[in-house]
Amino acid sequence: MTLATWSKYSEWPMLGVAVLFLAAYSAQVIASLRPAQHSALEAVIWVTWAVFAFDYAIHLWLAPRRKRWFLKNLHELALLILPVLRPLQLLRLITLMQFFHRAGGNALRGRIVAYVMASAALLIYAGALAVLDVEQNAEGSNLTTFGDALWWAMTTITTVGYGDHYPVTGLGRLVAAGLMVGGVAVIGVVTASVASWLVENVADRDTDAAGNDPALTREVARLSRQIDQLSAQLADRGQPAAHDGQENRA
Amino acid sequence: MTLATWSKYSEWPMLGVAVLFLAAYSAQVIASLRPAQHSALEAVIWVTWAVFAFDYAIHLWLAPRRKRWFLKNLHELALLILPVLRPLQLLRLITLMQFFHRAGGNALRGRIVAYVMASAALLIYAGALAVLDVEQNAEGSNLTTFGDALWWAMTTITTVGYGDHYPVTGLGRLVAAGLMVGGVAVIGVVTASVASWLVENVADRDTDAAGNDPALTREVARLSRQIDQLSAQLADRGQPAAHDGQENRA
Amino acid sequence: MTLATWSKYSEWPMLGVAVLFLAAYSAQVIASLRPAQHSALEAVIWVTWAVFAFDYAIHLWLAPRRKRWFLKNLHELALLILPVLRPLQLLRLITLMQFFHRAGGNALRGRIVAYVMASAALLIYAGALAVLDVEQNAEGSNLTTFGDALWWAMTTITTVGYGDHYPVTGLGRLVAAGLMVGGVAVIGVVTASVASWLVENVADRDTDAAGNDPALTREVARLSRQIDQLSAQLADRGQPAAHDGQENRA
Amino acid sequence: MTLATWSKYSEWPMLGVAVLFLAAYSAQVIASLRPAQHSALEAVIWVTWAVFAFDYAIHLWLAPRRKRWFLKNLHELALLILPVLRPLQLLRLITLMQFFHRAGGNALRGRIVAYVMASAALLIYAGALAVLDVEQNAEGSNLTTFGDALWWAMTTITTVGYGDHYPVTGLGRLVAAGLMVGGVAVIGVVTASVASWLVENVADRDTDAAGNDPALTREVARLSRQIDQLSAQLADRGQPAAHDGQENRA
């Protein structure tokens, strides 16, 4: 079996595992659970982790050039090893989201905006979950409910930053840094989409009115008329010349 | 009657109803009213709601493909059903604003900037109104006057976010999220307009100086001169050839 | 005397008056003065105001179509009438700054960036001055020194907004709103300048590598070779044909 | 020896000196040292300063037009004289970073993004270091640990600005202003890179579909066919004409 075949057949099951992981993680962080429930969810999270590790191992096994694949996919290994960054595994959902949208529409800009919006929503959800996980039992924390964490994530990704809620632990601040970088990227893509739309539309209008270098177009049109005249001249001369020949022969 | 006819004739009356709704809503939220006045304004708001519902029903009734229209206009239904989002109905004003500006000017970029400024102003006003409506009686709120709410909306839409005022309820934070998204969009459009202006103007200058691929232009000009020479050559040969013919005949 | 002549000769004196106004206003707001000094500066400010009013009147008098000039320059009238907005008169410095830079350089983007930086610096200074003027004696104010006001203006124009200092009066918030809008514009121009530079340079590189539609260029080159051959063919035939004529004649 | 030779051979040693300076400065600011250690690091910092001063003097000595070089490199002199701005010397690392990346890749946009990311990281580290140096012993300061300073630098450069930590001294605020300006530039470059990518890719797609002014391309293709026909006509006539000549001669 090749790497491409495995990727193709494992895609949908891995999406399901990722959703299961998200659900278990969310329940554990947000809900107030009895110890038995908490342990059950912990088991589910570890099973999904094992499935991701297995998928990683299979990918590494099937890769034609293992060392190269390993070096190019160090981030996958980091996602497996660092338990705090587990919410980042949810970013796989975005990669997989392409399959939903592939059928519909071919407007590049529209698709990019759709992905960015979906990524931003997932980033806000996962960031709020991760920061709540880290901060809710920290000393001096002001992020103790999921509502506050979502609100904080929203103010962070848009770079508003009221400061009514903010992380106080190192890990919480690392999550925040990820959200800030995501926010700058989101603002960048939104702005760039508008800009590329404007550049294209205003430019189109100009091109419609004035043409693609009108001087060159006129010059080529003049050439064309000249060659038409040449053709006509040669055709005219062709017949008298034939006549000449007949006269000469006569 | 067709959908287009209804839209055309209902446009101006619906604009009036929207302004009436805005005035009644504003008075109810900002002013300190006697119970009788409050009830009267409540009645006005419900009547304007009924008119919007009636307009929605007519649109649905007249649509050639009702199911499709229904699915494409779910946001209209949401605006009717969710009472909290009522200020969003004011966004209709922006759509209608096109009719004021349609006559004047054809500069695409200028019109976009004008609409964005108008939308931002309306968004700030409606956001301040909505957040004050939700927050002014909430526990622990720090948004209790319309001045504070306007100031908060301004700091939010520009993503400054001092944090001297901020919403504390879920609905207030939902309104804030709308303003933040609006703010990112406003920054995007402003930046994009400047960028498209710069790209166009700097590019124009380059094109004026250097031409649209000068090598191609020179090549076409050389072609043109060659064909002129060919023409002249043929014309010269045309006369001697005619002379030959005469000599031959003689 | 025409409007253009007056504008030309009054430009430099008006710049001096604007600087004098700025110095007097600054001293009055920042320094702790004795009453006599305060009154003297107040007189200077009123005299500069009178000069601006006189300049406005002369402009209106000399304008060929007075009503049109009046309607197009309502902002000038507003600057004269609203005493709070007086620091905005300093924006004239930016218009006049063009004369300093006119001699040096013709790179459009560089000039725009230079103006924006100069405008931002002036906006920060004038905003800090204006907010301090309004807030320093207000109740509950936290903007009481010029250092704090400058720091606040910097955090506002870059949309950082820590919230350690912020205006609490209506007029102070109006000044803040101006700084925020200026900040969004500054970010827009910086981003747009980088974007237009990137678009141009990356595009130039592509054009160098691949040519301006290489198919068209190749086609024109092939045309050119064909016409060279035609020319040669005709030239060859021109001599045998002349030879023919001689033979015929012989 | 010329200026270019000196620059070439001094580049790597100066990079080493800059790293040594950074390490000594960092240790002095972050670690709690015994007086002897502190003095040793102070000596290292002064030695690195002397090396930078020596390098400056050599550059000035070797410059072909000393006065011009002096005026164009006033910022170098300022970096030598102002001890507070010493972290800015680290910006040399960014200039030198070009040598690492020069071998790999020729994608202009990718390189710009890589440099900006590296610059942003260095700016955050140096900004945190500088602000901690200035603020940690200031009265009323809330930036007392390196973790807090890094977190503050991150919230500042992304323009989030929660306001849980902020500088209170003049020098600290100057460092903050540098970070804010850097943040606006970073946002600008990220946005611009996305925009230029979008403009290029969406434009490429359009060009693939519609061609570079298809009318012009069609016209040139028609010209080409006409000239082929002309050539063929002339070739045909060339042989009968030769035949005529033979018939005449016969």
PDB file of C-alpha atoms in Angstrom, chain B residues 66-214:
ATOM      1  CA  ARG B  66     -40.156  29.881  -3.067  1.00  0.00           C
ATOM      2  CA  LYS B  67     -38.025  27.130  -1.529  1.00  0.00           C
ATOM      3  CA  ARG B  68     -34.872  28.524  -3.066  1.00  0.00           C
ATOM      4  CA  TRP B  69     -35.710  32.101  -1.993  1.00  0.00           C
ATOM      5  CA  PHE B  70     -36.467  30.832   1.523  1.00  0.00           C
ATOM      6  CA  LEU B  71     -33.102  29.069   1.782  1.00  0.00           C
ATOM      7  CA  LYS B  72     -31.170  32.017   0.338  1.00  0.00           C
ATOM      8  CA  ASN B  73     -32.863  34.459   2.735  1.00  0.00           C
ATOM      9  CA  LEU B  74     -32.631  32.596   6.039  1.00  0.00           C
ATOM     10  CA  HIS B  75     -30.907  35.678   7.513  1.00  0.00           C
ATOM     11  CA  GLU B  76     -34.072  37.702   6.851  1.00  0.00           C
ATOM     12  CA  LEU B  77     -36.084  35.116   8.782  1.00  0.00           C
ATOM     13  CA  ALA B  78     -33.515  35.178  11.590  1.00  0.00           C
ATOM     14  CA  LEU B  79     -33.788  38.982  11.775  1.00  0.00           C
ATOM     15  CA  LEU B  80     -37.559  38.632  12.140  1.00  0.00           C
ATOM     16  CA  ILE B  81     -37.468  35.922  14.792  1.00  0.00           C
ATOM     17  CA  LEU B  82     -34.580  36.970  17.037  1.00  0.00           C
ATOM     18  CA  PRO B  83     -35.711  40.140  18.876  1.00  0.00           C
ATOM     19  CA  VAL B  84     -32.193  40.906  20.143  1.00  0.00           C
ATOM     20  CA  LEU B  85     -30.776  41.255  16.685  1.00  0.00           C
ATOM     21  CA  ARG B  86     -33.369  43.828  15.704  1.00  0.00           C
ATOM     22  CA  PRO B  87     -30.806  46.634  15.383  1.00  0.00           C
ATOM     23  CA  LEU B  88     -29.331  44.605  12.548  1.00  0.00           C
ATOM     24  CA  GLN B  89     -32.452  45.406  10.536  1.00  0.00           C
ATOM     25  CA  LEU B  90     -30.888  48.836  10.258  1.00  0.00           C
ATOM     26  CA  LEU B  91     -28.354  47.344   7.891  1.00  0.00           C
ATOM     27  CA  ARG B  92     -31.157  47.635   5.332  1.00  0.00           C
ATOM     28  CA  LEU B  93     -30.490  51.347   5.417  1.00  0.00           C
ATOM     29  CA  ILE B  94     -27.082  50.671   3.909  1.00  0.00           C
ATOM     30  CA  THR B  95     -28.522  48.660   1.063  1.00  0.00           C
ATOM     31  CA  LEU B  96     -30.990  51.428   0.449  1.00  0.00           C
ATOM     32  CA  MET B  97     -28.268  54.070   0.652  1.00  0.00           C
ATOM     33  CA  GLN B  98     -27.140  52.929  -2.780  1.00  0.00           C
ATOM     34  CA  PHE B  99     -30.104  54.710  -4.244  1.00  0.00           C
ATOM     35  CA  PHE B 100     -28.997  58.077  -2.876  1.00  0.00           C
ATOM     36  CA  HIS B 101     -25.525  57.725  -4.342  1.00  0.00           C
ATOM     37  CA  ARG B 102     -26.440  56.029  -7.603  1.00  0.00           C
ATOM     38  CA  ALA B 103     -26.814  59.318  -9.424  1.00  0.00           C
ATOM     39  CA  GLY B 104     -23.568  60.895  -8.265  1.00  0.00           C
ATOM     40  CA  GLY B 105     -20.149  59.813  -9.433  1.00  0.00           C
ATOM     41  CA  ASN B 106     -18.856  56.620 -10.965  1.00  0.00           C
ATOM     42  CA  ALA B 107     -15.591  56.182  -9.039  1.00  0.00           C
ATOM     43  CA  LEU B 108     -15.926  52.638  -7.691  1.00  0.00           C
ATOM     44  CA  ARG B 109     -13.364  53.092  -4.910  1.00  0.00           C
ATOM     45  CA  GLY B 110     -14.856  56.353  -3.687  1.00  0.00           C
ATOM     46  CA  ARG B 111     -18.325  54.802  -3.488  1.00  0.00           C
ATOM     47  CA  ILE B 112     -17.007  51.825  -1.528  1.00  0.00           C
ATOM     48  CA  VAL B 113     -15.294  54.121   0.975  1.00  0.00           C
ATOM     49  CA  ALA B 114     -18.467  56.212   1.313  1.00  0.00           C
ATOM     50  CA  TYR B 115     -20.551  53.100   2.000  1.00  0.00           C
ATOM     51  CA  VAL B 116     -18.034  51.735   4.475  1.00  0.00           C
ATOM     52  CA  MET B 117     -17.958  55.018   6.387  1.00  0.00           C
ATOM     53  CA  ALA B 118     -21.775  55.129   6.439  1.00  0.00           C
ATOM     54  CA  SER B 119     -21.933  51.469   7.491  1.00  0.00           C
ATOM     55  CA  ALA B 120     -19.348  52.029  10.224  1.00  0.00           C
ATOM     56  CA  ALA B 121     -21.286  55.007  11.583  1.00  0.00           C
ATOM     57  CA  LEU B 122     -24.550  53.046  11.563  1.00  0.00           C
ATOM     58  CA  LEU B 123     -22.806  50.011  13.091  1.00  0.00           C
ATOM     59  CA  ILE B 124     -21.387  52.163  15.916  1.00  0.00           C
ATOM     60  CA  TYR B 125     -24.779  53.764  16.594  1.00  0.00           C
ATOM     61  CA  ALA B 126     -26.731  50.499  16.428  1.00  0.00           C
ATOM     62  CA  GLY B 127     -24.054  48.599  18.403  1.00  0.00           C
ATOM     63  CA  ALA B 128     -24.049  51.224  21.160  1.00  0.00           C
ATOM     64  CA  LEU B 129     -27.845  51.144  21.268  1.00  0.00           C
ATOM     65  CA  ALA B 130     -28.011  47.351  21.412  1.00  0.00           C
ATOM     66  CA  VAL B 131     -25.295  46.978  24.050  1.00  0.00           C
ATOM     67  CA  LEU B 132     -26.908  49.669  26.208  1.00  0.00           C
ATOM     68  CA  ASP B 133     -30.308  47.956  25.877  1.00  0.00           C
ATOM     69  CA  VAL B 134     -28.794  44.679  27.089  1.00  0.00           C
ATOM     70  CA  GLU B 135     -26.272  45.912  29.642  1.00  0.00           C
ATOM     71  CA  GLN B 136     -27.753  48.960  31.373  1.00  0.00           C
ATOM     72  CA  ASN B 137     -29.654  46.901  33.928  1.00  0.00           C
ATOM     73  CA  ALA B 138     -27.214  43.975  34.149  1.00  0.00           C
ATOM     74  CA  GLU B 139     -25.371  43.206  37.371  1.00  0.00           C
ATOM     75  CA  GLY B 140     -21.775  44.478  37.464  1.00  0.00           C
ATOM     76  CA  SER B 141     -22.265  46.393  34.213  1.00  0.00           C
ATOM     77  CA  ASN B 142     -20.054  49.358  33.374  1.00  0.00           C
ATOM     78  CA  LEU B 143     -22.042  50.424  30.294  1.00  0.00           C
ATOM     79  CA  THR B 144     -24.864  52.489  31.726  1.00  0.00           C
ATOM     80  CA  THR B 145     -25.082  55.704  29.662  1.00  0.00           C
ATOM     81  CA  PHE B 146     -25.435  56.159  25.906  1.00  0.00           C
ATOM     82  CA  GLY B 147     -22.256  58.265  25.861  1.00  0.00           C
ATOM     83  CA  ASP B 148     -20.271  55.417  27.405  1.00  0.00           C
ATOM     84  CA  ALA B 149     -21.859  52.936  24.985  1.00  0.00           C
ATOM     85  CA  LEU B 150     -20.950  55.085  21.930  1.00  0.00           C
ATOM     86  CA  TRP B 151     -17.393  55.503  23.234  1.00  0.00           C
ATOM     87  CA  TRP B 152     -17.144  51.745  23.870  1.00  0.00           C
ATOM     88  CA  ALA B 153     -18.448  50.998  20.340  1.00  0.00           C
ATOM     89  CA  MET B 154     -15.846  53.373  18.841  1.00  0.00           C
ATOM     90  CA  THR B 155     -12.957  51.764  20.770  1.00  0.00           C
ATOM     91  CA  THR B 156     -14.228  48.323  19.746  1.00  0.00           C
ATOM     92  CA  ILE B 157     -14.715  48.895  16.000  1.00  0.00           C
ATOM     93  CA  THR B 158     -11.221  50.410  15.699  1.00  0.00           C
ATOM     94  CA  THR B 159      -9.856  47.422  17.731  1.00  0.00           C
ATOM     95  CA  VAL B 160      -8.299  49.821  20.265  1.00  0.00           C
ATOM     96  CA  GLY B 161     -10.084  48.254  23.245  1.00  0.00           C
ATOM     97  CA  TYR B 162      -8.970  50.292  26.269  1.00  0.00           C
ATOM     98  CA  GLY B 163     -11.019  48.128  28.610  1.00  0.00           C
ATOM     99  CA  ASP B 164     -12.456  51.047  30.608  1.00  0.00           C
ATOM    100  CA  HIS B 165     -15.893  49.872  29.458  1.00  0.00           C
ATOM    101  CA  TYR B 166     -16.826  46.400  28.229  1.00  0.00           C
ATOM    102  CA  PRO B 167     -19.930  44.177  28.153  1.00  0.00           C
ATOM    103  CA  VAL B 168     -20.380  41.530  30.836  1.00  0.00           C
ATOM    104  CA  THR B 169     -23.478  39.674  29.600  1.00  0.00           C
ATOM    105  CA  GLY B 170     -23.611  37.031  26.884  1.00  0.00           C
ATOM    106  CA  LEU B 171     -25.854  39.088  24.599  1.00  0.00           C
ATOM    107  CA  GLY B 172     -23.725  42.181  25.085  1.00  0.00           C
ATOM    108  CA  ARG B 173     -20.654  40.196  24.125  1.00  0.00           C
ATOM    109  CA  LEU B 174     -22.462  38.902  21.027  1.00  0.00           C
ATOM    110  CA  VAL B 175     -23.092  42.511  19.959  1.00  0.00           C
ATOM    111  CA  ALA B 176     -19.418  43.264  20.713  1.00  0.00           C
ATOM    112  CA  ALA B 177     -18.331  40.334  18.522  1.00  0.00           C
ATOM    113  CA  GLY B 178     -20.383  41.814  15.670  1.00  0.00           C
ATOM    114  CA  LEU B 179     -18.670  45.180  16.135  1.00  0.00           C
ATOM    115  CA  MET B 180     -15.222  43.558  16.224  1.00  0.00           C
ATOM    116  CA  VAL B 181     -15.866  41.666  12.988  1.00  0.00           C
ATOM    117  CA  GLY B 182     -17.191  44.924  11.515  1.00  0.00           C
ATOM    118  CA  GLY B 183     -14.034  46.664  12.697  1.00  0.00           C
ATOM    119  CA  VAL B 184     -11.748  44.134  11.019  1.00  0.00           C
ATOM    120  CA  ALA B 185     -13.786  44.558   7.827  1.00  0.00           C
ATOM    121  CA  VAL B 186     -13.589  48.373   8.028  1.00  0.00           C
ATOM    122  CA  ILE B 187      -9.807  48.287   8.517  1.00  0.00           C
ATOM    123  CA  GLY B 188      -9.622  45.864   5.618  1.00  0.00           C
ATOM    124  CA  VAL B 189     -11.602  48.077   3.248  1.00  0.00           C
ATOM    125  CA  VAL B 190      -9.700  51.241   4.210  1.00  0.00           C
ATOM    126  CA  THR B 191      -6.357  49.507   3.712  1.00  0.00           C
ATOM    127  CA  ALA B 192      -7.483  47.863   0.502  1.00  0.00           C
ATOM    128  CA  SER B 193      -8.707  51.157  -0.961  1.00  0.00           C
ATOM    129  CA  VAL B 194      -5.379  52.834  -0.275  1.00  0.00           C
ATOM    130  CA  ALA B 195      -3.537  49.803  -1.635  1.00  0.00           C
ATOM    131  CA  SER B 196      -5.578  49.621  -4.847  1.00  0.00           C
ATOM    132  CA  TRP B 197      -5.115  53.380  -5.348  1.00  0.00           C
ATOM    133  CA  LEU B 198      -1.351  53.029  -4.847  1.00  0.00           C
ATOM    134  CA  VAL B 199      -1.014  49.960  -7.079  1.00  0.00           C
ATOM    135  CA  GLU B 200      -2.950  51.690  -9.836  1.00  0.00           C
ATOM    136  CA  ASN B 201      -1.171  55.042  -9.642  1.00  0.00           C
ATOM    137  CA  VAL B 202       2.356  53.730  -9.249  1.00  0.00           C
ATOM    138  CA  ALA B 203       1.667  51.225 -12.032  1.00  0.00           C
ATOM    139  CA  ASP B 204       0.224  53.943 -14.297  1.00  0.00           C
ATOM    140  CA  ARG B 205       3.353  56.004 -13.842  1.00  0.00           C
ATOM    141  CA  ASP B 206       5.543  53.015 -14.752  1.00  0.00           C
ATOM    142  CA  THR B 207       3.441  52.265 -17.810  1.00  0.00           C
ATOM    143  CA  ASP B 208       3.617  55.860 -18.985  1.00  0.00           C
ATOM    144  CA  ALA B 209       7.381  55.875 -18.674  1.00  0.00           C
ATOM    145  CA  ALA B 210       8.270  52.456 -20.038  1.00  0.00           C
ATOM    146  CA  GLY B 211       5.307  51.305 -22.143  1.00  0.00           C
ATOM    147  CA  ASN B 212       3.482  47.970 -22.144  1.00  0.00           C
ATOM    148  CA  ASP B 213       6.481  45.688 -22.822  1.00  0.00           C
ATOM    149  CA  PRO B 214       8.589  48.142 -24.843  1.00  0.00           C
TER     150      PRO B 214
END
